[in-house]
PDB file of C-alpha atoms in Angstrom:
ATOM      1  CA  UNK S   1     -25.879 -28.450 -45.675  1.00  0.00           C
ATOM      2  CA  UNK S   2     -28.077 -31.411 -46.437  1.00  0.00           C
ATOM      3  CA  UNK S   3     -30.937 -32.494 -44.296  1.00  0.00           C
ATOM      4  CA  UNK S   4     -30.035 -35.951 -42.805  1.00  0.00           C
ATOM      5  CA  UNK S   5     -33.688 -36.903 -42.333  1.00  0.00           C
ATOM      6  CA  UNK S   6     -34.365 -36.425 -46.005  1.00  0.00           C
ATOM      7  CA  UNK S   7     -31.506 -38.763 -47.025  1.00  0.00           C
ATOM      8  CA  UNK S   8     -32.693 -41.402 -44.584  1.00  0.00           C
ATOM      9  CA  UNK S   9     -36.190 -41.242 -45.996  1.00  0.00           C
ATOM     10  CA  UNK S  10     -34.866 -41.855 -49.494  1.00  0.00           C
ATOM     11  CA  UNK S  11     -32.839 -44.889 -48.389  1.00  0.00           C
ATOM     12  CA  UNK S  12     -35.844 -46.289 -46.542  1.00  0.00           C
ATOM     13  CA  UNK S  13     -38.057 -45.964 -49.634  1.00  0.00           C
ATOM     14  CA  UNK S  14     -35.777 -48.392 -51.538  1.00  0.00           C
ATOM     15  CA  UNK S  15     -36.072 -51.131 -48.934  1.00  0.00           C
ATOM     16  CA  UNK S  16     -39.683 -52.147 -49.801  1.00  0.00           C
ATOM     17  CA  UNK S  17     -38.839 -52.151 -53.531  1.00  0.00           C
ATOM     18  CA  UNK S  18     -35.782 -54.340 -52.908  1.00  0.00           C
ATOM     19  CA  UNK S  19     -37.828 -56.653 -50.704  1.00  0.00           C
ATOM     20  CA  UNK S  20     -40.565 -57.005 -53.342  1.00  0.00           C
ATOM     21  CA  UNK S  21     -37.970 -57.689 -56.040  1.00  0.00           C
ATOM     22  CA  UNK S  22     -36.323 -60.377 -53.886  1.00  0.00           C
ATOM     23  CA  UNK S  23     -39.697 -62.019 -53.210  1.00  0.00           C
ATOM     24  CA  UNK S  24     -40.610 -62.046 -56.915  1.00  0.00           C
ATOM     25  CA  UNK S  25     -37.246 -63.562 -57.886  1.00  0.00           C
ATOM     26  CA  UNK S  26     -37.622 -66.178 -55.149  1.00  0.00           C
ATOM     27  CA  UNK S  27     -41.086 -67.056 -56.389  1.00  0.00           C
ATOM     28  CA  UNK S  28     -39.779 -67.535 -59.948  1.00  0.00           C
ATOM     29  CA  UNK S  29     -37.006 -69.766 -58.612  1.00  0.00           C
ATOM     30  CA  UNK S  30     -39.574 -71.941 -56.822  1.00  0.00           C
ATOM     31  CA  UNK S  31     -41.856 -72.425 -59.810  1.00  0.00           C
ATOM     32  CA  UNK S  32     -38.939 -72.723 -62.241  1.00  0.00           C
ATOM     33  CA  UNK S  33     -37.896 -76.114 -60.897  1.00  0.00           C
ATOM     34  CA  UNK S  34     -35.007 -77.517 -58.987  1.00  0.00           C
ATOM     35  CA  UNK S  35     -32.606 -77.597 -61.932  1.00  0.00           C
ATOM     36  CA  UNK S  36     -32.804 -81.354 -62.442  1.00  0.00           C
ATOM     37  CA  UNK S  37     -33.662 -82.316 -66.020  1.00  0.00           C
ATOM     38  CA  UNK S  38     -36.671 -84.472 -66.692  1.00  0.00           C
ATOM     39  CA  UNK S  39     -36.853 -87.422 -69.075  1.00  0.00           C
ATOM     40  CA  UNK S  40     -36.377 -86.645 -72.774  1.00  0.00           C
ATOM     41  CA  UNK S  41     -39.491 -85.754 -74.709  1.00  0.00           C
ATOM     42  CA  UNK S  42     -39.766 -87.275 -78.195  1.00  0.00           C
ATOM     43  CA  UNK S  43     -40.146 -84.923 -81.126  1.00  0.00           C
ATOM     44  CA  UNK S  44     -43.634 -84.531 -82.510  1.00  0.00           C
ATOM     45  CA  UNK S  45     -44.173 -86.550 -85.650  1.00  0.00           C
ATOM     46  CA  UNK S  46     -45.425 -84.469 -88.559  1.00  0.00           C
ATOM     47  CA  UNK S  47     -48.886 -85.491 -89.709  1.00  0.00           C
ATOM     48  CA  UNK S  48     -48.891 -88.218 -92.343  1.00  0.00           C
ATOM     49  CA  UNK S  49     -50.279 -86.898 -95.592  1.00  0.00           C
ATOM     50  CA  UNK S  50     -52.419 -89.082 -97.851  1.00  0.00           C
ATOM     51  CA  UNK S  51     -50.844 -90.242-101.082  1.00  0.00           C
ATOM     52  CA  UNK S  52     -51.880 -89.364-104.597  1.00  0.00           C
ATOM     53  CA  UNK S  53     -53.482 -92.269-106.477  1.00  0.00           C
ATOM     54  CA  UNK S  54     -54.679 -93.052-109.981  1.00  0.00           C
ATOM     55  CA  UNK S  55     -52.318 -90.625-111.753  1.00  0.00           C
ATOM     56  CA  UNK S  56     -53.157 -90.791-115.449  1.00  0.00           C
ATOM     57  CA  UNK S  57     -52.428 -88.724-118.544  1.00  0.00           C
ATOM     58  CA  UNK S  58     -54.030 -87.822-121.857  1.00  0.00           C
ATOM     59  CA  UNK S  59     -52.007 -86.208-124.645  1.00  0.00           C
ATOM     60  CA  UNK S  60     -53.644 -84.027-127.300  1.00  0.00           C
ATOM     61  CA  UNK S  61     -52.668 -80.950-129.335  1.00  0.00           C
ATOM     62  CA  UNK S  62     -49.212 -80.514-127.811  1.00  0.00           C
ATOM     63  CA  UNK S  63     -50.485 -80.721-124.234  1.00  0.00           C
ATOM     64  CA  UNK S  64     -50.788 -83.337-121.528  1.00  0.00           C
ATOM     65  CA  UNK S  65     -53.753 -83.433-119.150  1.00  0.00           C
ATOM     66  CA  UNK S  66     -52.764 -85.078-115.861  1.00  0.00           C
ATOM     67  CA  UNK S  67     -55.549 -86.386-113.617  1.00  0.00           C
ATOM     68  CA  UNK S  68     -55.275 -87.899-110.143  1.00  0.00           C
ATOM     69  CA  UNK S  69     -57.140 -88.594-106.929  1.00  0.00           C
ATOM     70  CA  UNK S  70     -56.222 -88.188-103.296  1.00  0.00           C
ATOM     71  CA  UNK S  71     -56.300 -91.310-101.132  1.00  0.00           C
ATOM     72  CA  UNK S  72     -58.437 -89.566 -98.480  1.00  0.00           C
ATOM     73  CA  UNK S  73     -59.749 -85.997 -98.076  1.00  0.00           C
ATOM     74  CA  UNK S  74     -58.083 -83.551 -95.711  1.00  0.00           C
ATOM     75  CA  UNK S  75     -59.728 -81.874 -92.742  1.00  0.00           C
ATOM     76  CA  UNK S  76     -60.518 -78.179 -93.155  1.00  0.00           C
ATOM     77  CA  UNK S  77     -57.531 -76.970 -91.108  1.00  0.00           C
ATOM     78  CA  UNK S  78     -55.019 -79.027 -93.110  1.00  0.00           C
ATOM     79  CA  UNK S  79     -56.725 -78.158 -96.391  1.00  0.00           C
ATOM     80  CA  UNK S  80     -55.947 -74.450 -95.991  1.00  0.00           C
ATOM     81  CA  UNK S  81     -52.198 -75.175 -95.976  1.00  0.00           C
ATOM     82  CA  UNK S  82     -52.007 -78.025 -98.496  1.00  0.00           C
ATOM     83  CA  UNK S  83     -51.137 -77.995-102.172  1.00  0.00           C
ATOM     84  CA  UNK S  84     -50.339 -80.503-104.893  1.00  0.00           C
ATOM     85  CA  UNK S  85     -46.805 -80.403-106.283  1.00  0.00           C
ATOM     86  CA  UNK S  86     -46.485 -81.626-109.869  1.00  0.00           C
ATOM     87  CA  UNK S  87     -42.974 -82.586-110.944  1.00  0.00           C
ATOM     88  CA  UNK S  88     -41.615 -83.433-114.369  1.00  0.00           C
ATOM     89  CA  UNK S  89     -38.559 -85.205-115.709  1.00  0.00           C
ATOM     90  CA  UNK S  90     -37.818 -85.135-119.396  1.00  0.00           C
ATOM     91  CA  UNK S  91     -35.057 -86.627-121.507  1.00  0.00           C
ATOM     92  CA  UNK S  92     -34.379 -85.857-125.163  1.00  0.00           C
ATOM     93  CA  UNK S  93     -34.622 -88.768-127.593  1.00  0.00           C
ATOM     94  CA  UNK S  94     -31.088 -88.086-128.832  1.00  0.00           C
ATOM     95  CA  UNK S  95     -29.686 -88.888-125.363  1.00  0.00           C
ATOM     96  CA  UNK S  96     -28.964 -92.560-124.770  1.00  0.00           C
ATOM     97  CA  UNK S  97     -31.420 -94.346-122.513  1.00  0.00           C
ATOM     98  CA  UNK S  98     -29.998 -95.129-119.070  1.00  0.00           C
ATOM     99  CA  UNK S  99     -32.106 -97.478-116.992  1.00  0.00           C
ATOM    100  CA  UNK S 100     -30.108 -97.103-113.751  1.00  0.00           C
ATOM    101  CA  UNK S 101     -29.507 -93.358-113.953  1.00  0.00           C
ATOM    102  CA  UNK S 102     -31.436 -91.191-111.481  1.00  0.00           C
ATOM    103  CA  UNK S 103     -34.150 -88.984-112.921  1.00  0.00           C
ATOM    104  CA  UNK S 104     -33.895 -85.251-112.420  1.00  0.00           C
ATOM    105  CA  UNK S 105     -37.288 -83.726-111.607  1.00  0.00           C
ATOM    106  CA  UNK S 106     -38.352 -80.103-111.678  1.00  0.00           C
ATOM    107  CA  UNK S 107     -41.497 -78.607-110.207  1.00  0.00           C
ATOM    108  CA  UNK S 108     -43.890 -77.569-112.981  1.00  0.00           C
ATOM    109  CA  UNK S 109     -47.070 -77.020-110.979  1.00  0.00           C
ATOM    110  CA  UNK S 110     -48.188 -76.003-107.498  1.00  0.00           C
ATOM    111  CA  UNK S 111     -51.943 -76.296-107.133  1.00  0.00           C
ATOM    112  CA  UNK S 112     -53.685 -75.337-103.875  1.00  0.00           C
ATOM    113  CA  UNK S 113     -55.765 -78.156-102.409  1.00  0.00           C
ATOM    114  CA  UNK S 114     -59.492 -77.624-102.806  1.00  0.00           C
ATOM    115  CA  UNK S 115     -61.946 -80.381-102.001  1.00  0.00           C
ATOM    116  CA  UNK S 116     -63.782 -81.471-105.143  1.00  0.00           C
ATOM    117  CA  UNK S 117     -67.112 -83.264-105.538  1.00  0.00           C
ATOM    118  CA  UNK S 118     -65.665 -86.335-107.222  1.00  0.00           C
ATOM    119  CA  UNK S 119     -62.247 -86.222-105.496  1.00  0.00           C
ATOM    120  CA  UNK S 120     -60.287 -85.850-108.739  1.00  0.00           C
ATOM    121  CA  UNK S 121     -57.850 -83.157-109.804  1.00  0.00           C
ATOM    122  CA  UNK S 122     -56.555 -82.098-113.229  1.00  0.00           C
ATOM    123  CA  UNK S 123     -53.654 -80.048-114.550  1.00  0.00           C
ATOM    124  CA  UNK S 124     -52.888 -79.351-118.215  1.00  0.00           C
ATOM    125  CA  UNK S 125     -49.326 -78.613-119.293  1.00  0.00           C
ATOM    126  CA  UNK S 126     -47.638 -77.927-122.630  1.00  0.00           C
ATOM    127  CA  UNK S 127     -45.236 -80.444-124.178  1.00  0.00           C
ATOM    128  CA  UNK S 128     -42.153 -80.104-126.350  1.00  0.00           C
ATOM    129  CA  UNK S 129     -41.733 -82.655-129.128  1.00  0.00           C
ATOM    130  CA  UNK S 130     -38.805 -85.069-129.048  1.00  0.00           C
ATOM    131  CA  UNK S 131     -38.776 -85.904-125.313  1.00  0.00           C
ATOM    132  CA  UNK S 132     -39.480 -88.798-122.972  1.00  0.00           C
ATOM    133  CA  UNK S 133     -41.612 -87.474-120.112  1.00  0.00           C
ATOM    134  CA  UNK S 134     -42.172 -88.704-116.555  1.00  0.00           C
ATOM    135  CA  UNK S 135     -44.637 -86.912-114.274  1.00  0.00           C
ATOM    136  CA  UNK S 136     -45.291 -87.434-110.584  1.00  0.00           C
ATOM    137  CA  UNK S 137     -47.573 -85.676-108.083  1.00  0.00           C
ATOM    138  CA  UNK S 138     -47.519 -85.436-104.288  1.00  0.00           C
ATOM    139  CA  UNK S 139     -49.322 -83.473-101.591  1.00  0.00           C
ATOM    140  CA  UNK S 140     -47.423 -80.943 -99.477  1.00  0.00           C
ATOM    141  CA  UNK S 141     -48.486 -79.122 -96.324  1.00  0.00           C
ATOM    142  CA  UNK S 142     -45.983 -76.509 -95.174  1.00  0.00           C
ATOM    143  CA  UNK S 143     -42.684 -78.383 -94.870  1.00  0.00           C
ATOM    144  CA  UNK S 144     -44.335 -81.798 -94.681  1.00  0.00           C
ATOM    145  CA  UNK S 145     -44.191 -83.653 -97.991  1.00  0.00           C
ATOM    146  CA  UNK S 146     -46.475 -86.584 -98.748  1.00  0.00           C
ATOM    147  CA  UNK S 147     -45.414 -89.637-100.707  1.00  0.00           C
ATOM    148  CA  UNK S 148     -45.158 -89.463-104.486  1.00  0.00           C
ATOM    149  CA  UNK S 149     -47.910 -91.201-106.361  1.00  0.00           C
ATOM    150  CA  UNK S 150     -47.058 -93.719-109.063  1.00  0.00           C
ATOM    151  CA  UNK S 151     -45.441 -91.831-111.951  1.00  0.00           C
ATOM    152  CA  UNK S 152     -46.723 -91.729-115.511  1.00  0.00           C
ATOM    153  CA  UNK S 153     -44.246 -92.031-118.354  1.00  0.00           C
ATOM    154  CA  UNK S 154     -44.685 -91.476-122.083  1.00  0.00           C
ATOM    155  CA  UNK S 155     -42.823 -90.408-125.213  1.00  0.00           C
ATOM    156  CA  UNK S 156     -43.775 -87.343-127.210  1.00  0.00           C
ATOM    157  CA  UNK S 157     -41.946 -87.742-130.522  1.00  0.00           C
ATOM    158  CA  UNK S 158     -41.533 -85.007-133.074  1.00  0.00           C
ATOM    159  CA  UNK S 159     -44.138 -86.567-135.377  1.00  0.00           C
ATOM    160  CA  UNK S 160     -46.687 -86.191-132.536  1.00  0.00           C
ATOM    161  CA  UNK S 161     -47.389 -89.941-132.229  1.00  0.00           C
ATOM    162  CA  UNK S 162     -47.574 -90.864-128.578  1.00  0.00           C
ATOM    163  CA  UNK S 163     -46.501 -94.252-127.278  1.00  0.00           C
ATOM    164  CA  UNK S 164     -47.419 -94.771-123.627  1.00  0.00           C
ATOM    165  CA  UNK S 165     -45.038 -96.877-121.564  1.00  0.00           C
ATOM    166  CA  UNK S 166     -45.354 -98.511-118.187  1.00  0.00           C
ATOM    167  CA  UNK S 167     -42.970 -97.378-115.491  1.00  0.00           C
ATOM    168  CA  UNK S 168     -40.969-100.223-113.947  1.00  0.00           C
TER     169      UNK S 168
END
């Protein structure tokens, strides 16, 4: 036969634990709020990134050297996450020119941001003869993309004579 005092002692030992649990849950309910929603909170705006300026090119020996500047330097925290994205669009000479057609760009360079003494950056890329090229550069930090700088456009014909053109 079981000892009734022993069973009572076990039931009594659960009462303080239940009481403590009820007090903790009550405390969380008090600090958790009354259930009424507050005013809406606007989303945080991503930081505005400086734009790329003075994008220029120099063609020699089947390559193009792109140079650019950044409108303003980045702080050290942003600089660790930032990189320059270089994009290129090219159209073969044998395709008809289409002034109103959208350009299709592809990423051809991803250069980590490093502060330079003179604030200029350079990237050299190979060229294929017989194409019209357009290059653009922008700064990117994580998912935040800065504005594209002014593009550079030029022809690289098969006879290697280069005729720079202004972009409208």
